[in-house]
Amino acid sequence: MFRTKIGEETELALMEHRHARELFELIEGNRAHLRAWMNWVDQRRTQADVANYVATSLKQYALNQGIHTGIWEKGKLCGMIIICPIEWPNKATHLEYWMGAEYEGRGIMRASCRAMVDYAFGTLDLHRLTIRCATENRRSRAIPEELGFTFEGISRDAEWVNDHFVDHAVYGLIKGDKTS
Amino acid sequence: MFRTKIGEETELALMEHRHARELFELIEGNRAHLRAWMNWVDQRRTQADVANYVATSLKQYALNQGIHTGIWEKGKLCGMIIICPIEWPNKATHLEYWMGAEYEGRGIMRASCRAMVDYAFGTLDLHRLTIRCATENRRSRAIPEELGFTFEGISRDAEWVNDHFVDHAVYGLIKGDKTS
Amino acid sequence: MFRTKIGEETELALMEHRHARELFELIEGNRAHLRAWMNWVDQRRTQADVANYVATSLKQYALNQGIHTGIWEKGKLCGMIIICPIEWPNKATHLEYWMGAEYEGRGIMRASCRAMVDYAFGTLDLHRLTIRCATENRRSRAIPEELGFTFEGISRDAEWVNDHFVDHAVYGLIKGDKTS
Amino acid sequence: MFRTKIGEETELALMEHRHARELFELIEGNRAHLRAWMNWVDQRRTQADVANYVATSLKQYALNQGIHTGIWEKGKLCGMIIICPIEWPNKATHLEYWMGAEYEGRGIMRASCRAMVDYAFGTLDLHRLTIRCATENRRSRAIPEELGFTFEGISRDAEWVNDHFVDHAVYGLIKGDKTS
Amino acid sequence: MFRTKIGEETELALMEHRHARELFELIEGNRAHLRAWMNWVDQRRTQADVANYVATSLKQYALNQGIHTGIWEKGKLCGMIIICPIEWPNKATHLEYWMGAEYEGRGIMRASCRAMVDYAFGTLDLHRLTIRCATENRRSRAIPEELGFTFEGISRDAEWVNDHFVDHAVYGLIKGDKTS
Amino acid sequence: MFRTKIGEETELALMEHRHARELFELIEGNRAHLRAWMNWVDQRRTQADVANYVATSLKQYALNQGIHTGIWEKGKLCGMIIICPIEWPNKATHLEYWMGAEYEGRGIMRASCRAMVDYAFGTLDLHRLTIRCATENRRSRAIPEELGFTFEGISRDAEWVNDHFVDHAVYGLIKGDKTS
């Protein structure tokens, strides 16, 4: 229940307390993989850290400030898409996403992000979406480029990832832009 | 997204901030009808009251204490099903429901409650559900009776509804009971 | 001060911070005895747990939601009576109680509960009291039966006690019922 | 219940939600009388103000920081005694008190304060009590002087009462001091 | 005290409760002027709104999340510079500023921002500053351009100002960049 | 920035998160020295304790209830001056101060307290300041005596310092008193 099908085998659903263990295991099994580009990996070391993250994300949802969504493939949690924070006065939000290594290369994330874009512009009636990727994270940048986002510039040294700064490539999509 | 289809035309979804106006209008259009059996009608007079109720119910959801669900029929909000509070140590919860007058008599609520029972015993892995109806509310009592709940007794004067006490008929369903 | 005498040697008083150690010792000395029927025993293992329970119960009192009362016999804490939660719109509450093994069989709890019933219907002007006991807890069921509560039904599998579900016998008393 | 008798006709009890109306009426009937020396009178103009004060004082009690006590004479609320804040590390607290005009001159407050002193040094095991009175408030100063407090000095301009500063006469009592 | 001189006649200081009236009057006297580019003007209509804004900004300061600073010219409040939010893990923050019309054109804001940049890179040891201006707000864009920020791109429709979206010109400054 | 010079080499500034380590080291290096008269020394044993103290003090500042100020001598933190709590209705506050042993005897504290007195009566527009010192702490009592405070009395056993009670000498200064 409260899941949305995308194609035959993919589903999106809110990340809830009862998924915390499954989420912990996905992170645990992909720690090195995720750590290359994600600065939060070292903050979610234990089951308690992850349970805490889920509680925080549900509070954001309850306050209408963000939606942390899991992606399930054939019933197995394989990644997340997050829109957060939602700036309601500007009808704008950021989109973030990550995935376990073993699920990459099948188009799951692209399809999931496309569904999330439709949800944001349709159901939520937002006006602008931003995606920020480390400039050298080619796999991540492929998502906004394939979905028709416009490249808007480079933020130098925008994020500290473990032990160095990375530049961000910034992409924007406005409601009404032609998407693919 | 995040809706669950029940049959062709009915959907359940979490009651969220963006539904508050639609919910207010449903209550507003059914005030006399609902007030006969519901003690909360006079506390949700204004749009602000209803927005506040939605915010409170989402906080319960975020804390894993309750799920307040809207029922949409052909895209129109027609009622609610609520499980709250959830007693996790006892794996037990209460089920409540109400519906606009114009949607009654079509089996929508029965189908929706059956879906919620499946969700509670399946996805949430709860063990016991309780339904409490005013003894003279025949339409409401039909739900647990048709769904195979066991009648467990009468709580005398259990609820104050506007200007008088009503007795409650108490029904229970245990996971593994034969339902219909 | 702030104690109420019941007969010559029994007193009721709010459970406060300064009683936390005495309460811990009573629980500690009766752990096996209480654990047979009480599901909270394993959650109050340490002095800190008990201090936390007292703090929580005083917050309920401050918010007008419950009253956690100790029973002192000849100056020694021997048990508790709790009314919680208080549903003010319905003028209803639940009554719970427990006692150390060495104090059983002298009528202390019956007298204390009778005083609490008088307090609830008199001072607090409530209308309905509910007592729920595990069906097989004969000693506990004797209290509502001796005080004139009406047996209202059985809630199957209503509570998880350590490692199994127990059925609840439900008793109700309405203001104006003949008590004994 | 939870009242303490002082002599035949006087009782002390915690100020609770259910007393808020009675408290409001006592203040309302003594507004000019109290306003001469009390700086809080203009902040408790409405029933909502007084209800709010009671809620705040009960939170202090729940946090072990203060005790706001009503004085009832023949069942009628006639004044209050407050110990607040309680400095547990120093085992010290302040004592404040006020009374409706029609109850003055009968020794009620002196007896009530003596009971509160016993409670503070006995039950609460505090070590030091301070009373601060406007220097010209002869009636108020009589209390610590009759109870055996030591005069410790004058705090110039210590309190703003409506439209002017007043000096405070400061009195202290140490556990073990000879009281009368 | 707690003010910092910039040149002879300009001072920066934290915006505190005691400045709320002065701030309200500055906004009140510049409502039309500020409203052209600022989306917060209509949310700070009353003295209470402004007092609330000051309270919120001080809470951010206490939590180490932002610094809301007033600019005083010859003792008169003339504008504000704000760094908020501070992303400590990324050592990055945004810089915002606004000024009353009568103080424009004298270089006050440029000097104040230069001081704030020094403070952010020096005292706070941050690494990156971002400034975002509506693309058509020439006066505002002059600040980062004169201070040596790098133009990093355009965020289309990034902000809703009263009745329309504006594009943002995004500027970044990295510690170690040559500033002017 | 946000520092105030007192003479050539002394500065006062709000104690902020970024000073927590420096503060911890000052306390750590003066533990025995401070413990003789300060009851808080044993509660600030670790860096986390001190960070927590700083966070609490900044919350007081944000709520307009107190100002915890560091004293820097030639750029090194050497002590603190605190005004807390501020009673706005009475325009009154307490002044507390302490200093590392190696900085004593140079007049730094006297000058700093004089600046704080000016700030309290001037910028904050307060009316009364109180200083309370252990009667036998000659060095501490010298401050109010040299600054022109009036000795107002002795509070017997007013404070518990580690293992014994100390009497307090109470000093007051009213705006308009002649200071030196």
mmCIF file with all atom_site columns, N, CA and C in Angstrom, chain E residues 78-110:
data_model
loop_
_atom_site.group_PDB
_atom_site.id
_atom_site.type_symbol
_atom_site.label_atom_id
_atom_site.label_alt_id
_atom_site.label_comp_id
_atom_site.label_asym_id
_atom_site.label_entity_id
_atom_site.label_seq_id
_atom_site.pdbx_PDB_ins_code
_atom_site.Cartn_x
_atom_site.Cartn_y
_atom_site.Cartn_z
_atom_site.occupancy
_atom_site.B_iso_or_equiv
_atom_site.pdbx_formal_charge
_atom_site.auth_seq_id
_atom_site.auth_comp_id
_atom_site.auth_asym_id
_atom_site.auth_atom_id
_atom_site.pdbx_PDB_model_num
ATOM 1  N N  . CYS E 1 78  ? 20.828 51.279 8.920  1.00 0.00 ? 78  CYS E N  1
ATOM 2  C CA . CYS E 1 78  ? 20.544 51.571 7.512  1.00 0.00 ? 78  CYS E CA 1
ATOM 3  C C  . CYS E 1 78  ? 20.361 50.325 6.658  1.00 0.00 ? 78  CYS E C  1
ATOM 4  N N  . GLY E 1 79  ? 20.649 49.139 7.171  1.00 0.00 ? 79  GLY E N  1
ATOM 5  C CA . GLY E 1 79  ? 20.479 47.939 6.357  1.00 0.00 ? 79  GLY E CA 1
ATOM 6  C C  . GLY E 1 79  ? 20.944 46.712 7.114  1.00 0.00 ? 79  GLY E C  1
ATOM 7  N N  . MET E 1 80  ? 20.984 45.597 6.418  1.00 0.00 ? 80  MET E N  1
ATOM 8  C CA . MET E 1 80  ? 21.416 44.349 7.041  1.00 0.00 ? 80  MET E CA 1
ATOM 9  C C  . MET E 1 80  ? 22.288 43.536 6.087  1.00 0.00 ? 80  MET E C  1
ATOM 10 N N  . ILE E 1 81  ? 23.185 42.745 6.682  1.00 0.00 ? 81  ILE E N  1
ATOM 11 C CA . ILE E 1 81  ? 23.906 41.700 5.958  1.00 0.00 ? 81  ILE E CA 1
ATOM 12 C C  . ILE E 1 81  ? 23.679 40.403 6.716  1.00 0.00 ? 81  ILE E C  1
ATOM 13 N N  . ILE E 1 82  ? 23.363 39.363 5.972  1.00 0.00 ? 82  ILE E N  1
ATOM 14 C CA . ILE E 1 82  ? 23.017 38.098 6.616  1.00 0.00 ? 82  ILE E CA 1
ATOM 15 C C  . ILE E 1 82  ? 23.852 36.987 5.998  1.00 0.00 ? 82  ILE E C  1
ATOM 16 N N  . ILE E 1 83  ? 24.472 36.174 6.841  1.00 0.00 ? 83  ILE E N  1
ATOM 17 C CA . ILE E 1 83  ? 25.036 34.928 6.322  1.00 0.00 ? 83  ILE E CA 1
ATOM 18 C C  . ILE E 1 83  ? 24.221 33.791 6.915  1.00 0.00 ? 83  ILE E C  1
ATOM 19 N N  . CYS E 1 84  ? 23.613 33.027 6.025  1.00 0.00 ? 84  CYS E N  1
ATOM 20 C CA . CYS E 1 84  ? 22.644 32.020 6.470  1.00 0.00 ? 84  CYS E CA 1
ATOM 21 C C  . CYS E 1 84  ? 22.141 31.249 5.266  1.00 0.00 ? 84  CYS E C  1
ATOM 22 N N  . PRO E 1 85  ? 21.991 29.929 5.318  1.00 0.00 ? 85  PRO E N  1
ATOM 23 C CA . PRO E 1 85  ? 22.482 29.077 6.392  1.00 0.00 ? 85  PRO E CA 1
ATOM 24 C C  . PRO E 1 85  ? 23.980 28.830 6.254  1.00 0.00 ? 85  PRO E C  1
ATOM 25 N N  . ILE E 1 86  ? 24.607 28.514 7.373  1.00 0.00 ? 86  ILE E N  1
ATOM 26 C CA . ILE E 1 86  ? 26.014 28.110 7.329  1.00 0.00 ? 86  ILE E CA 1
ATOM 27 C C  . ILE E 1 86  ? 26.058 26.586 7.250  1.00 0.00 ? 86  ILE E C  1
ATOM 28 N N  . GLU E 1 87  ? 26.619 26.073 6.167  1.00 0.00 ? 87  GLU E N  1
ATOM 29 C CA . GLU E 1 87  ? 26.809 24.609 6.038  1.00 0.00 ? 87  GLU E CA 1
ATOM 30 C C  . GLU E 1 87  ? 28.200 24.289 6.549  1.00 0.00 ? 87  GLU E C  1
ATOM 31 N N  . TRP E 1 88  ? 28.304 23.936 7.822  1.00 0.00 ? 88  TRP E N  1
ATOM 32 C CA . TRP E 1 88  ? 29.622 23.697 8.405  1.00 0.00 ? 88  TRP E CA 1
ATOM 33 C C  . TRP E 1 88  ? 30.375 22.554 7.745  1.00 0.00 ? 88  TRP E C  1
ATOM 34 N N  . PRO E 1 89  ? 29.706 21.432 7.405  1.00 0.00 ? 89  PRO E N  1
ATOM 35 C CA . PRO E 1 89  ? 30.489 20.346 6.779  1.00 0.00 ? 89  PRO E CA 1
ATOM 36 C C  . PRO E 1 89  ? 31.144 20.795 5.472  1.00 0.00 ? 89  PRO E C  1
ATOM 37 N N  . ASN E 1 90  ? 30.444 21.665 4.726  1.00 0.00 ? 90  ASN E N  1
ATOM 38 C CA . ASN E 1 90  ? 31.004 22.161 3.469  1.00 0.00 ? 90  ASN E CA 1
ATOM 39 C C  . ASN E 1 90  ? 31.732 23.487 3.639  1.00 0.00 ? 90  ASN E C  1
ATOM 40 N N  . LYS E 1 91  ? 31.768 24.022 4.845  1.00 0.00 ? 91  LYS E N  1
ATOM 41 C CA . LYS E 1 91  ? 32.391 25.324 5.105  1.00 0.00 ? 91  LYS E CA 1
ATOM 42 C C  . LYS E 1 91  ? 31.893 26.375 4.108  1.00 0.00 ? 91  LYS E C  1
ATOM 43 N N  . ALA E 1 92  ? 30.591 26.392 3.910  1.00 0.00 ? 92  ALA E N  1
ATOM 44 C CA . ALA E 1 92  ? 30.010 27.280 2.899  1.00 0.00 ? 92  ALA E CA 1
ATOM 45 C C  . ALA E 1 92  ? 28.818 28.027 3.481  1.00 0.00 ? 92  ALA E C  1
ATOM 46 N N  . THR E 1 93  ? 28.531 29.191 2.923  1.00 0.00 ? 93  THR E N  1
ATOM 47 C CA . THR E 1 93  ? 27.338 29.915 3.334  1.00 0.00 ? 93  THR E CA 1
ATOM 48 C C  . THR E 1 93  ? 26.896 30.866 2.214  1.00 0.00 ? 93  THR E C  1
ATOM 49 N N  . HIS E 1 94  ? 25.662 31.377 2.367  1.00 0.00 ? 94  HIS E N  1
ATOM 50 C CA . HIS E 1 94  ? 25.136 32.411 1.482  1.00 0.00 ? 94  HIS E CA 1
ATOM 51 C C  . HIS E 1 94  ? 25.271 33.768 2.152  1.00 0.00 ? 94  HIS E C  1
ATOM 52 N N  . LEU E 1 95  ? 25.395 34.785 1.339  1.00 0.00 ? 95  LEU E N  1
ATOM 53 C CA . LEU E 1 95  ? 25.447 36.160 1.822  1.00 0.00 ? 95  LEU E CA 1
ATOM 54 C C  . LEU E 1 95  ? 24.264 36.907 1.227  1.00 0.00 ? 95  LEU E C  1
ATOM 55 N N  . GLU E 1 96  ? 23.484 37.569 2.075  1.00 0.00 ? 96  GLU E N  1
ATOM 56 C CA . GLU E 1 96  ? 22.391 38.408 1.597  1.00 0.00 ? 96  GLU E CA 1
ATOM 57 C C  . GLU E 1 96  ? 22.516 39.790 2.223  1.00 0.00 ? 96  GLU E C  1
ATOM 58 N N  . TYR E 1 97  ? 21.905 40.791 1.588  1.00 0.00 ? 97  TYR E N  1
ATOM 59 C CA . TYR E 1 97  ? 22.042 42.159 2.104  1.00 0.00 ? 97  TYR E CA 1
ATOM 60 C C  . TYR E 1 97  ? 20.931 43.013 1.529  1.00 0.00 ? 97  TYR E C  1
ATOM 61 N N  . TRP E 1 98  ? 20.576 44.022 2.251  1.00 0.00 ? 98  TRP E N  1
ATOM 62 C CA . TRP E 1 98  ? 19.611 45.017 1.754  1.00 0.00 ? 98  TRP E CA 1
ATOM 63 C C  . TRP E 1 98  ? 19.832 46.317 2.512  1.00 0.00 ? 98  TRP E C  1
ATOM 64 N N  . MET E 1 99  ? 19.326 47.416 1.995  1.00 0.00 ? 99  MET E N  1
ATOM 65 C CA . MET E 1 99  ? 19.629 48.728 2.547  1.00 0.00 ? 99  MET E CA 1
ATOM 66 C C  . MET E 1 99  ? 18.484 49.704 2.263  1.00 0.00 ? 99  MET E C  1
ATOM 67 N N  . GLY E 1 100 ? 18.269 50.626 3.163  1.00 0.00 ? 100 GLY E N  1
ATOM 68 C CA . GLY E 1 100 ? 17.287 51.681 2.923  1.00 0.00 ? 100 GLY E CA 1
ATOM 69 C C  . GLY E 1 100 ? 17.729 52.591 1.775  1.00 0.00 ? 100 GLY E C  1
ATOM 70 N N  . ALA E 1 101 ? 16.764 53.079 1.028  1.00 0.00 ? 101 ALA E N  1
ATOM 71 C CA . ALA E 1 101 ? 17.077 53.832 -0.196 1.00 0.00 ? 101 ALA E CA 1
ATOM 72 C C  . ALA E 1 101 ? 17.953 55.051 0.081  1.00 0.00 ? 101 ALA E C  1
ATOM 73 N N  . GLU E 1 102 ? 17.685 55.718 1.190  1.00 0.00 ? 102 GLU E N  1
ATOM 74 C CA . GLU E 1 102 ? 18.407 56.967 1.452  1.00 0.00 ? 102 GLU E CA 1
ATOM 75 C C  . GLU E 1 102 ? 19.879 56.753 1.745  1.00 0.00 ? 102 GLU E C  1
ATOM 76 N N  . TYR E 1 103 ? 20.303 55.490 1.972  1.00 0.00 ? 103 TYR E N  1
ATOM 77 C CA . TYR E 1 103 ? 21.706 55.243 2.295  1.00 0.00 ? 103 TYR E CA 1
ATOM 78 C C  . TYR E 1 103 ? 22.493 54.717 1.094  1.00 0.00 ? 103 TYR E C  1
ATOM 79 N N  . GLU E 1 104 ? 21.814 54.509 -0.021 1.00 0.00 ? 104 GLU E N  1
ATOM 80 C CA . GLU E 1 104 ? 22.491 53.929 -1.186 1.00 0.00 ? 104 GLU E CA 1
ATOM 81 C C  . GLU E 1 104 ? 23.482 54.907 -1.807 1.00 0.00 ? 104 GLU E C  1
ATOM 82 N N  . GLY E 1 105 ? 24.422 54.346 -2.542 1.00 0.00 ? 105 GLY E N  1
ATOM 83 C CA . GLY E 1 105 ? 25.304 55.174 -3.355 1.00 0.00 ? 105 GLY E CA 1
ATOM 84 C C  . GLY E 1 105 ? 26.496 55.765 -2.624 1.00 0.00 ? 105 GLY E C  1
ATOM 85 N N  . ARG E 1 106 ? 26.700 55.316 -1.371 1.00 0.00 ? 106 ARG E N  1
ATOM 86 C CA . ARG E 1 106 ? 27.827 55.887 -0.626 1.00 0.00 ? 106 ARG E CA 1
ATOM 87 C C  . ARG E 1 106 ? 28.929 54.858 -0.333 1.00 0.00 ? 106 ARG E C  1
ATOM 88 N N  . GLY E 1 107 ? 28.737 53.650 -0.854 1.00 0.00 ? 107 GLY E N  1
ATOM 89 C CA . GLY E 1 107 ? 29.758 52.636 -0.618 1.00 0.00 ? 107 GLY E CA 1
ATOM 90 C C  . GLY E 1 107 ? 29.634 51.932 0.724  1.00 0.00 ? 107 GLY E C  1
ATOM 91 N N  . ILE E 1 108 ? 28.570 52.207 1.457  1.00 0.00 ? 108 ILE E N  1
ATOM 92 C CA . ILE E 1 108 ? 28.421 51.582 2.787  1.00 0.00 ? 108 ILE E CA 1
ATOM 93 C C  . ILE E 1 108 ? 28.284 50.064 2.662  1.00 0.00 ? 108 ILE E C  1
ATOM 94 N N  . MET E 1 109 ? 27.421 49.636 1.736  1.00 0.00 ? 109 MET E N  1
ATOM 95 C CA . MET E 1 109 ? 27.185 48.196 1.626  1.00 0.00 ? 109 MET E CA 1
ATOM 96 C C  . MET E 1 109 ? 28.423 47.470 1.127  1.00 0.00 ? 109 MET E C  1
ATOM 97 N N  . ARG E 1 110 ? 29.136 48.071 0.173  1.00 0.00 ? 110 ARG E N  1
ATOM 98 C CA . ARG E 1 110 ? 30.341 47.413 -0.332 1.00 0.00 ? 110 ARG E CA 1
ATOM 99 C C  . ARG E 1 110 ? 31.358 47.215 0.799  1.00 0.00 ? 110 ARG E C  1
#
